[in-house]
Short mmCIF file of C-alpha atoms in Angstrom, two decimals:
data_model
loop_
_atom_site.label_atom_id
_atom_site.label_comp_id
_atom_site.label_asym_id
_atom_site.label_seq_id
_atom_site.Cartn_x
_atom_site.Cartn_y
_atom_site.Cartn_z
CA UNK A 178 157.21 244.11 128.07
CA UNK A 179 154.71 242.19 130.16
CA UNK A 180 156.25 240.38 133.08
CA UNK A 181 154.77 237.92 135.51
CA UNK A 182 154.48 239.37 139.01
CA UNK A 183 155.01 237.17 142.03
CA UNK A 184 154.33 239.71 144.75
CA UNK A 185 150.69 238.90 145.41
CA UNK A 186 149.44 237.90 148.83
CA UNK A 187 148.22 234.64 147.31
CA UNK A 188 151.68 233.69 146.08
CA UNK A 189 153.32 234.77 149.33
CA UNK A 190 150.98 232.49 151.24
CA UNK A 191 151.48 229.63 148.80
CA UNK A 192 155.26 229.88 148.93
CA UNK A 193 155.35 230.17 152.71
CA UNK A 194 153.06 227.17 153.15
CA UNK A 195 155.13 225.04 150.78
CA UNK A 196 158.37 226.04 152.47
CA UNK A 197 157.12 225.26 155.97
CA UNK A 198 156.00 221.84 154.78
CA UNK A 199 159.38 221.18 153.21
CA UNK A 200 161.20 222.13 156.42
CA UNK A 201 159.09 220.19 158.91
CA UNK A 202 161.45 217.23 158.93
CA UNK A 203 164.57 219.38 159.32
CA UNK A 204 163.53 222.18 161.65
CA UNK A 205 165.42 220.59 164.53
CA UNK A 206 168.73 221.58 162.95
CA UNK A 207 168.61 225.04 164.53
CA UNK A 208 168.13 228.61 163.45
CA UNK A 209 169.55 229.51 160.03
CA UNK A 210 170.94 233.00 159.33
CA UNK A 211 167.79 233.91 157.38
CA UNK A 212 164.15 233.38 158.30
CA UNK A 213 163.05 230.53 156.05
CA UNK A 214 159.48 230.77 157.32
CA UNK A 215 159.19 234.21 155.64
CA UNK A 216 160.62 233.08 152.30
CA UNK A 217 159.09 235.03 149.42
CA UNK A 218 160.33 237.33 146.64
CA UNK A 219 159.72 240.31 148.93
CA UNK A 220 161.64 238.78 151.84
CA UNK A 221 164.60 237.85 149.62
CA UNK A 222 164.77 241.44 148.37
CA UNK A 223 164.50 242.80 151.92
CA UNK A 224 167.61 240.95 153.15
CA UNK A 225 169.75 241.45 150.02
CA UNK A 226 172.64 243.88 150.61
CA UNK A 227 172.18 244.02 154.38
CA UNK A 228 175.49 242.47 155.49
CA UNK A 229 179.14 242.59 154.40
CA UNK A 230 181.48 239.61 154.44
CA UNK A 231 185.23 239.20 153.96
CA UNK A 232 186.06 235.83 152.42
CA UNK A 233 189.83 236.21 152.73
CA UNK A 234 189.63 237.19 156.40
CA UNK A 235 187.25 234.33 157.19
CA UNK A 236 189.32 231.74 155.33
CA UNK A 237 192.55 232.96 156.94
CA UNK A 238 191.14 231.58 160.21
CA UNK A 239 190.91 228.16 158.56
CA UNK A 240 194.12 228.13 156.52
CA UNK A 241 196.69 230.93 157.00
CA UNK A 242 197.03 233.11 153.90
CA UNK A 243 200.79 232.43 153.74
CA UNK A 244 200.31 228.67 153.82
CA UNK A 245 202.52 226.81 151.34
CA UNK A 246 201.10 223.70 149.72
CA UNK A 247 199.74 221.94 146.65
CA UNK A 248 196.18 221.06 145.67
CA UNK A 249 194.64 219.03 142.86
CA UNK A 250 190.99 219.91 142.30
CA UNK A 251 188.28 218.78 139.88
CA UNK A 252 184.97 220.52 139.40
CA UNK A 253 181.97 220.74 137.13
CA UNK A 254 182.83 223.67 134.92
CA UNK A 255 180.85 225.91 132.64
CA UNK A 256 179.60 224.42 129.37
CA UNK A 257 178.19 225.58 126.05
CA UNK A 258 174.78 226.36 127.50
CA UNK A 259 176.07 228.72 130.21
CA UNK A 260 176.09 232.52 129.87
CA UNK A 261 179.34 234.46 129.42
CA UNK A 262 178.86 236.11 132.80
CA UNK A 263 179.25 232.79 134.59
CA UNK A 264 182.46 232.09 132.67
CA UNK A 265 183.85 235.39 133.88
CA UNK A 266 183.04 234.66 137.52
CA UNK A 267 184.75 231.26 137.32
CA UNK A 268 187.83 232.97 135.92
CA UNK A 269 187.65 235.61 138.66
CA UNK A 270 187.38 232.98 141.38
CA UNK A 271 190.54 231.11 140.47
CA UNK A 272 192.46 234.36 139.96
CA UNK A 273 191.30 235.57 143.39
CA UNK A 274 192.19 232.28 145.06
CA UNK A 275 195.72 232.38 143.63
CA UNK A 276 196.11 235.98 144.74
CA UNK A 277 194.76 235.23 148.23
CA UNK A 278 196.84 232.07 148.61
CA UNK A 279 199.91 232.74 146.44
CA UNK A 280 201.90 229.87 147.96
CA UNK A 281 199.36 227.15 147.19
CA UNK A 282 200.10 225.44 143.89
CA UNK A 283 196.62 224.83 142.48
CA UNK A 284 196.06 222.32 139.69
CA UNK A 285 192.39 222.51 138.73
CA UNK A 286 190.51 220.61 136.04
CA UNK A 287 187.05 221.48 134.74
CA UNK A 288 184.82 218.67 133.47
CA UNK A 289 181.34 218.71 131.98
CA UNK A 290 178.33 217.57 133.99
CA UNK A 291 177.90 214.45 131.87
CA UNK A 292 181.60 213.46 132.07
CA UNK A 293 182.44 214.27 135.67
CA UNK A 294 180.95 211.30 137.51
CA UNK A 295 182.28 208.67 135.08
CA UNK A 296 185.80 210.12 134.99
CA UNK A 297 185.84 210.49 138.75
CA UNK A 298 184.79 206.85 139.21
CA UNK A 299 187.58 205.74 136.84
CA UNK A 300 190.16 207.84 138.67
CA UNK A 301 189.11 206.37 142.02
CA UNK A 302 189.56 202.82 140.74
CA UNK A 303 193.11 203.71 139.71
CA UNK A 304 193.89 205.60 142.93
CA UNK A 305 194.41 208.67 140.76
CA UNK A 306 191.67 210.98 142.06
CA UNK A 307 192.14 214.67 142.90
CA UNK A 308 192.52 215.78 146.53
CA UNK A 309 189.24 217.72 146.40
CA UNK A 310 186.27 217.60 144.06
CA UNK A 311 183.09 219.53 143.47
CA UNK A 312 180.34 217.16 142.34
CA UNK A 313 176.74 217.51 141.31
CA UNK A 314 174.31 216.91 144.16
CA UNK A 315 173.74 213.29 143.09
CA UNK A 316 177.33 212.23 143.77
CA UNK A 317 177.85 212.77 147.49
CA UNK A 318 176.15 209.75 149.01
CA UNK A 319 177.42 207.40 146.30
CA UNK A 320 181.07 208.08 147.06
CA UNK A 321 180.63 208.54 150.80
CA UNK A 322 178.94 205.13 151.08
CA UNK A 323 181.88 203.50 149.29
CA UNK A 324 184.41 205.02 151.66
CA UNK A 325 186.14 207.36 149.22
CA UNK A 326 185.42 210.65 151.01
CA UNK A 327 186.68 212.14 154.25
CA UNK A 328 184.18 213.44 156.77
CA UNK A 329 183.73 217.16 156.10
CA UNK A 330 181.17 219.54 157.57
CA UNK A 331 180.70 223.32 157.35
CA UNK A 332 182.22 223.79 160.80
CA UNK A 333 185.51 222.38 159.45
CA UNK A 334 185.91 225.45 157.22
CA UNK A 335 184.58 228.09 159.59
CA UNK A 336 180.84 227.99 158.88
CA UNK A 337 177.80 226.46 160.58
CA UNK A 338 175.58 223.63 159.36
CA UNK A 339 172.65 226.00 159.85
CA UNK A 340 174.21 228.32 157.23
CA UNK A 341 173.03 225.88 154.53
CA UNK A 342 169.67 224.61 153.28
CA UNK A 343 168.50 221.59 155.33
CA UNK A 344 167.63 219.74 152.13
CA UNK A 345 171.12 220.38 150.78
CA UNK A 346 172.74 218.95 153.91
CA UNK A 347 170.77 215.74 153.40
CA UNK A 348 172.63 215.22 150.13
CA UNK A 349 176.03 215.24 151.86
CA UNK A 350 175.07 213.04 154.79
CA UNK A 351 175.47 209.28 154.87
CA UNK A 352 174.65 207.17 157.94
CA UNK A 353 174.68 210.24 160.15
CA UNK A 354 178.08 211.55 159.02
CA UNK A 355 178.56 214.66 156.86
CA UNK A 356 180.95 214.22 153.93
CA UNK A 357 180.78 217.54 152.09
CA UNK A 358 179.51 221.09 151.92
CA UNK A 359 176.93 222.51 149.49
CA UNK A 360 178.34 225.14 147.11
CA UNK A 361 175.07 226.13 145.43
CA UNK A 362 171.43 225.10 145.26
CA UNK A 363 168.82 225.86 142.67
CA UNK A 364 165.37 225.24 141.39
CA UNK A 365 164.21 225.89 137.85
CA UNK A 366 161.07 227.49 136.44
CA UNK A 367 158.75 227.19 133.44
CA UNK A 368 159.60 229.35 130.41
CA UNK A 369 157.36 230.21 127.48
CA UNK A 370 157.24 232.46 124.42
CA UNK A 371 154.28 234.83 124.79
CA UNK A 372 154.20 235.61 121.06
CA UNK A 373 153.94 231.93 120.18
CA UNK A 374 151.17 231.51 122.74
CA UNK A 375 149.24 234.42 121.23
CA UNK A 376 149.60 233.17 117.66
CA UNK A 377 148.50 229.70 118.76
CA UNK A 378 145.36 231.08 120.42
CA UNK A 379 146.61 230.76 124.01
CA UNK A 380 146.74 233.41 126.74
CA UNK A 381 150.19 234.96 126.23
CA UNK A 382 150.55 236.02 129.86
CA UNK A 383 149.68 232.76 131.60
CA UNK A 384 151.80 229.65 131.91
CA UNK A 385 149.99 226.31 131.69
CA UNK A 386 148.52 225.64 135.13
CA UNK A 387 148.92 221.84 135.05
CA UNK A 388 151.02 219.26 133.27
CA UNK A 389 147.89 218.13 131.45
CA UNK A 390 147.72 221.71 130.15
CA UNK A 391 151.34 221.43 128.98
CA UNK A 392 150.34 218.44 126.85
CA UNK A 393 147.34 220.36 125.43
CA UNK A 394 149.29 223.56 124.83
CA UNK A 395 152.15 221.69 123.17
CA UNK A 396 149.72 220.04 120.73
CA UNK A 397 147.91 223.30 120.02
CA UNK A 398 151.17 225.11 119.27
CA UNK A 399 152.34 222.31 117.00
CA UNK A 400 149.04 221.94 115.17
CA UNK A 401 148.52 225.66 114.58
CA UNK A 402 152.08 226.86 113.98
CA UNK A 403 153.94 223.75 112.83
CA UNK A 404 156.67 224.11 115.48
CA UNK A 405 157.57 222.21 118.63
CA UNK A 406 155.44 223.05 121.64
CA UNK A 407 157.35 221.74 124.67
CA UNK A 408 161.11 221.19 124.96
CA UNK A 409 161.07 217.58 126.10
CA UNK A 410 164.50 216.24 127.11
CA UNK A 411 165.04 212.46 127.22
CA UNK A 412 168.76 211.98 126.61
CA UNK A 413 170.37 209.00 128.33
CA UNK A 414 173.10 209.52 130.95
CA UNK A 415 172.49 213.27 131.02
CA UNK A 416 171.51 215.23 134.10
CA UNK A 417 169.14 217.44 132.12
CA UNK A 418 166.71 214.52 131.75
CA UNK A 419 165.84 213.78 135.41
CA UNK A 420 165.90 217.48 136.25
CA UNK A 421 163.06 218.01 133.77
CA UNK A 422 161.13 214.74 134.08
CA UNK A 423 161.12 214.32 137.87
CA UNK A 424 159.04 217.49 138.51
CA UNK A 425 156.47 216.01 136.14
CA UNK A 426 156.63 212.62 137.87
CA UNK A 427 156.25 214.11 141.36
CA UNK A 428 153.44 216.46 140.29
CA UNK A 429 151.36 213.50 139.14
CA UNK A 430 151.89 211.92 142.55
CA UNK A 431 154.52 209.44 141.43
CA UNK A 432 158.15 208.97 142.36
CA UNK A 433 161.03 206.55 142.36
CA UNK A 434 160.41 205.95 146.07
CA UNK A 435 158.66 208.22 148.56
CA UNK A 436 161.31 210.93 148.11
CA UNK A 437 158.63 213.60 147.64
CA UNK A 438 157.33 213.14 151.20
CA UNK A 439 158.54 215.11 154.24
CA UNK A 440 160.23 212.06 155.80
CA UNK A 441 161.20 209.61 153.04
CA UNK A 442 162.11 206.05 153.95
CA UNK A 443 163.02 204.79 150.43
CA UNK A 444 161.48 201.43 151.37
CA UNK A 445 158.99 201.11 148.51
CA UNK A 446 159.53 201.58 144.77
CA UNK A 447 156.80 203.67 143.13
CA UNK A 448 157.92 203.89 139.50
CA UNK A 449 155.27 201.38 138.51
CA UNK A 450 152.44 203.12 140.38
CA UNK A 451 149.43 204.44 138.44
CA UNK A 452 150.55 207.99 139.20
CA UNK A 453 154.06 207.41 137.81
CA UNK A 454 152.59 205.79 134.71
CA UNK A 455 150.31 208.81 134.20
CA UNK A 456 153.37 211.08 134.19
CA UNK A 457 155.14 208.86 131.67
CA UNK A 458 151.98 208.75 129.57
CA UNK A 459 152.05 212.55 129.33
CA UNK A 460 155.53 212.43 127.78
CA UNK A 461 154.43 209.62 125.47
CA UNK A 462 151.43 211.63 124.35
CA UNK A 463 153.58 214.63 123.45
CA UNK A 464 156.33 212.68 121.67
CA UNK A 465 154.47 209.79 120.02
CA UNK A 466 150.77 210.61 119.80
CA UNK A 467 150.90 214.37 119.15
CA UNK A 468 154.44 214.70 117.80
CA UNK A 469 154.43 218.13 119.45
CA UNK A 470 157.99 218.11 120.83
CA UNK A 471 161.35 218.13 119.01
CA UNK A 472 162.01 214.89 117.12
CA UNK A 473 165.53 215.07 118.55
CA UNK A 474 164.23 214.98 122.16
CA UNK A 475 165.71 211.50 122.62
CA UNK A 476 169.22 212.91 122.24
CA UNK A 477 168.62 216.52 123.28
CA UNK A 478 169.80 218.28 126.38
CA UNK A 479 168.86 221.81 127.40
CA UNK A 480 171.67 223.33 125.34
CA UNK A 481 169.87 221.95 122.26
CA UNK A 482 166.57 223.56 123.28
CA UNK A 483 168.08 227.03 123.67
CA UNK A 484 168.77 227.77 119.97
CA UNK A 485 165.35 226.33 119.03
CA UNK A 486 163.69 228.67 121.52
CA UNK A 487 165.69 231.67 120.30
CA UNK A 488 164.78 230.88 116.69
CA UNK A 489 161.07 230.90 117.59
CA UNK A 490 160.81 227.16 116.90
CA UNK A 491 159.99 226.11 120.46
CA UNK A 492 157.17 227.39 122.67
CA UNK A 493 157.93 226.10 126.19
CA UNK A 494 160.76 224.65 128.26
CA UNK A 495 162.05 224.25 131.82
CA UNK A 496 165.29 225.94 132.79
CA UNK A 497 167.19 228.44 134.93
CA UNK A 498 167.04 232.26 134.97
CA UNK A 499 170.42 232.11 133.23
CA UNK A 500 168.66 231.06 130.02
CA UNK A 501 167.60 234.68 129.58
CA UNK A 502 171.27 235.71 129.58
CA UNK A 503 172.07 232.80 127.26
CA UNK A 504 169.49 234.14 124.82
CA UNK A 505 171.12 237.58 124.97
CA UNK A 506 174.54 236.03 124.34
CA UNK A 507 173.25 234.01 121.37
CA UNK A 508 171.42 237.02 119.97
CA UNK A 509 174.64 239.03 119.93
CA UNK A 510 176.14 236.43 117.60
CA UNK A 511 173.18 236.50 115.18
CA UNK A 512 173.10 238.73 112.09
CA UNK A 513 170.52 240.37 109.86
CA UNK A 514 166.97 239.11 110.06
CA UNK A 515 167.98 236.38 112.52
CA UNK A 516 169.10 239.05 114.97
CA UNK A 517 165.76 240.86 114.77
CA UNK A 518 163.84 237.60 115.12
CA UNK A 519 165.89 236.68 118.17
CA UNK A 520 165.11 240.04 119.75
CA UNK A 521 161.40 239.39 119.28
CA UNK A 522 161.76 236.08 121.11
CA UNK A 523 163.70 237.73 123.96
CA UNK A 524 161.04 240.43 124.29
CA UNK A 525 158.38 237.72 124.58
CA UNK A 526 160.25 235.45 127.00
CA UNK A 527 158.23 234.74 130.15
CA UNK A 528 158.95 232.80 133.34
CA UNK A 529 156.41 231.22 135.69
CA UNK A 530 156.06 228.54 138.34
CA UNK A 531 156.35 224.96 137.13
CA UNK A 532 152.86 223.48 136.51
CA UNK A 533 151.07 221.32 139.04
CA UNK A 534 149.75 217.80 138.73
CA UNK A 535 146.05 216.89 138.57
CA UNK A 536 145.76 217.16 142.38
CA UNK A 537 147.48 220.54 142.63
CA UNK A 538 150.93 219.28 143.64
CA UNK A 539 153.80 221.44 142.41
CA UNK A 540 157.36 220.11 142.47
CA UNK A 541 160.83 220.84 141.18
CA UNK A 542 164.22 219.22 141.68
CA UNK A 543 166.21 220.76 144.51
CA UNK A 544 169.49 220.73 142.65
CA UNK A 545 172.99 222.01 143.15
CA UNK A 546 176.52 220.88 143.83
CA UNK A 547 178.67 219.87 146.80
CA UNK A 548 182.39 219.97 147.50
CA UNK A 549 184.37 217.10 149.07
CA UNK A 550 187.83 216.02 150.24
CA UNK A 551 189.13 212.59 149.25
CA UNK A 552 190.83 210.03 151.44
CA UNK A 553 194.58 209.93 150.68
CA UNK A 554 194.66 206.29 149.57
CA UNK A 555 192.52 207.13 146.52
CA UNK A 556 194.49 210.22 145.52
CA UNK A 557 197.33 210.29 143.04
CA UNK A 558 200.51 210.27 145.11
CA UNK A 559 198.72 208.97 148.20
CA UNK A 560 198.64 212.33 149.98
CA UNK A 561 195.98 214.98 150.60
CA UNK A 562 196.97 218.52 151.51
CA UNK A 563 194.04 219.20 153.84
CA UNK A 564 194.87 222.84 154.67
CA UNK A 565 195.04 223.64 150.95
CA UNK A 566 191.80 221.76 150.29
CA UNK A 567 190.03 223.54 153.13
CA UNK A 568 191.28 226.89 151.84
CA UNK A 569 189.58 226.49 148.46
CA UNK A 570 186.47 224.97 150.04
CA UNK A 571 186.19 227.84 152.52
CA UNK A 572 186.48 230.38 149.73
CA UNK A 573 184.04 228.65 147.34
CA UNK A 574 181.40 228.17 150.06
CA UNK A 575 181.80 231.70 151.45
CA UNK A 576 178.80 234.06 151.22
CA UNK A 577 180.56 236.06 148.49
CA UNK A 578 181.75 233.29 146.22
CA UNK A 579 178.88 230.84 146.72
CA UNK A 580 176.76 233.73 145.40
CA UNK A 581 179.05 234.80 142.55
CA UNK A 582 179.68 231.26 141.31
CA UNK A 583 175.91 230.75 141.18
CA UNK A 584 175.21 234.27 139.94
CA UNK A 585 173.28 233.62 136.75
CA UNK A 586 171.71 230.20 137.13
CA UNK A 587 171.62 229.01 140.71
CA UNK A 588 171.60 230.31 144.29
CA UNK A 589 174.25 230.46 147.00
CA UNK A 590 174.64 227.29 149.04
CA UNK A 591 175.63 229.46 151.99
CA UNK A 592 172.40 231.20 153.05
CA UNK A 593 174.39 234.26 154.08
CA UNK A 594 174.97 234.80 150.37
CA UNK A 595 171.40 236.08 150.14
CA UNK A 596 172.44 238.98 152.41
CA UNK A 597 175.32 240.20 150.26
CA UNK A 598 175.43 243.23 148.00
CA UNK A 599 175.92 240.87 145.06
CA UNK A 600 172.51 239.32 145.76
CA UNK A 601 170.94 242.75 145.57
CA UNK A 602 172.81 243.38 142.34
CA UNK A 603 171.67 240.13 140.72
CA UNK A 604 168.05 240.73 141.72
CA UNK A 605 168.25 244.06 139.91
CA UNK A 606 170.11 242.72 136.89
CA UNK A 607 168.80 239.20 136.24
CA UNK A 608 165.29 239.06 134.92
CA UNK A 609 163.01 236.40 136.35
CA UNK A 610 165.39 235.48 139.18
CA UNK A 611 162.52 236.09 141.59
CA UNK A 612 160.47 233.40 139.84
CA UNK A 613 163.08 230.64 140.08
CA UNK A 614 163.93 231.64 143.65
CA UNK A 615 160.23 231.34 144.47
CA UNK A 616 160.36 227.70 143.33
CA UNK A 617 162.84 226.81 146.12
CA UNK A 618 160.08 225.91 148.62
CA UNK A 619 158.75 223.32 146.16
CA UNK A 620 162.19 221.74 145.76
CA UNK A 621 162.57 218.00 146.31
CA UNK A 622 166.09 216.56 146.65
CA UNK A 623 166.96 213.45 144.73
CA UNK A 624 166.96 210.34 146.97
CA UNK A 625 169.92 210.56 149.37
CA UNK A 626 171.13 207.11 148.36
CA UNK A 627 174.38 205.88 146.81
CA UNK A 628 172.31 204.35 143.99
CA UNK A 629 170.75 207.71 143.06
CA UNK A 630 173.11 208.50 140.13
CA UNK A 631 172.38 205.12 138.52
CA UNK A 632 168.64 205.60 139.05
CA UNK A 633 168.40 209.20 137.86
CA UNK A 634 170.95 209.23 135.05
CA UNK A 635 170.38 205.72 133.65
CA UNK A 636 167.17 203.99 134.79
CA UNK A 637 164.79 206.97 134.54
CA UNK A 638 166.07 208.06 131.08
CA UNK A 639 165.94 204.42 129.92
CA UNK A 640 162.31 204.28 131.01
CA UNK A 641 161.55 207.35 128.92
CA UNK A 642 163.47 206.01 125.94
CA UNK A 643 161.76 202.61 126.09
CA UNK A 644 158.32 204.23 126.08
CA UNK A 645 159.01 206.96 123.53
CA UNK A 646 160.77 204.71 121.00
CA UNK A 647 158.03 202.08 121.18
CA UNK A 648 160.43 199.45 122.46
CA UNK A 649 157.94 198.98 125.29
CA UNK A 650 154.45 200.22 126.15
CA UNK A 651 154.14 202.86 128.84
CA UNK A 652 153.11 200.22 131.35
CA UNK A 653 155.96 197.92 130.38
CA UNK A 654 158.54 200.70 130.51
CA UNK A 655 157.44 201.77 133.99
CA UNK A 656 157.32 198.17 135.23
CA UNK A 657 160.76 197.49 133.77
CA UNK A 658 162.23 200.59 135.43
CA UNK A 659 160.68 199.68 138.78
CA UNK A 660 162.16 196.17 138.56
CA UNK A 661 165.60 197.60 137.78
CA UNK A 662 165.40 199.84 140.84
CA UNK A 663 164.29 196.96 143.05
CA UNK A 664 167.15 194.80 141.75
CA UNK A 665 169.59 197.65 142.31
CA UNK A 666 168.32 198.15 145.85
CA UNK A 667 168.53 194.46 146.69
CA UNK A 668 164.93 193.40 146.23
CA UNK A 669 162.79 196.23 147.62
#
């Protein structure tokens, strides 16, 4: 099986340069536990398995192990597109927490990514929220700015701010105050089927270099093989959409604001810039002009692309390293000829860096999740058991569990997780993890603004939908989206 190799001196230099640029605005935070200036696949492998940690012992210093209390906790759980391995680690975590803290009555509730924010907002309005919540990275500043969250920083649960990615800490900071702790952070990569590439007359071992190439490759695959080329996702109110469109938007030089710069000010809306319109045009060309993406792209999320890819009906998509494990899980459930066909797809699955824009800019969403404690007046019963909340937060954000809970599809929020034996294990066991990890230096956080969920989950998908359905031209759709953002931001 041919596999892309990321160990070249060229890639090491490229990754290091990108990472240093991304850290320039945050280097004053202090020295992290790993050397971010050396970040590369080789460096990550060199530190994996070099240090042992004891989560129970560390958390006992925050909340005694015999503490008696009660905790209500909501979190984004696993969903249909996640591998079985991740389900097992979630089960293991809650079993371990109950064993470690047997006197804390834990009442946890798992919600899907698409449901969590809306249900949490509703609960807050009725003063019926949980004591602690783990939210997607978009949620922190929204709820902090509205006064729902208590101040909470890594030092409050025994860790250091420098133990976490600087970009991740931006997402939990509002007006200089920290309101949460990152649990995991990830970047995705570009996936393609080498067999489909070969049959379509493309180089099977090379990902498209640019987004313009993605458009060309998608059309060539569709025209020659009669299948979808690129797995476009444009579903409304679904996190999968901005996570896959924003890298395209940034690569073309566009943006919602100036969030792709080292020191964003968010003072100017750029959705109606020529660069942003060029990115939207690329999606229009694939969906409308070339018809080279799934017809169902307007309602699809990544979980809908996975079976298409496994069936050999989709040539390219953006996703996590966990998609390889998802393919293995789905293949196990197939029978007969479908099982053999699925194995062929798995054997030809390749991962590479996400394509660049016309000027060589490469970008990916710096994603992840954060964990927070609510103010008592918004919690059902009007009381927050802070020691119990800090116990579960300490354990989830520990080097061990921040790694295990991100094992298949993300990365540990706590940078010390990269030093654990479990990191070494996952590097050995998870194919293509080195590729997605190498995208971290190109990661761009969503705007650290309370309006970010509305912008990313509603306005950006609406812009795509308006252009792709023909309700508006590309120019009109971009102009309309820019106006909505300006109105939302009070007239920027």
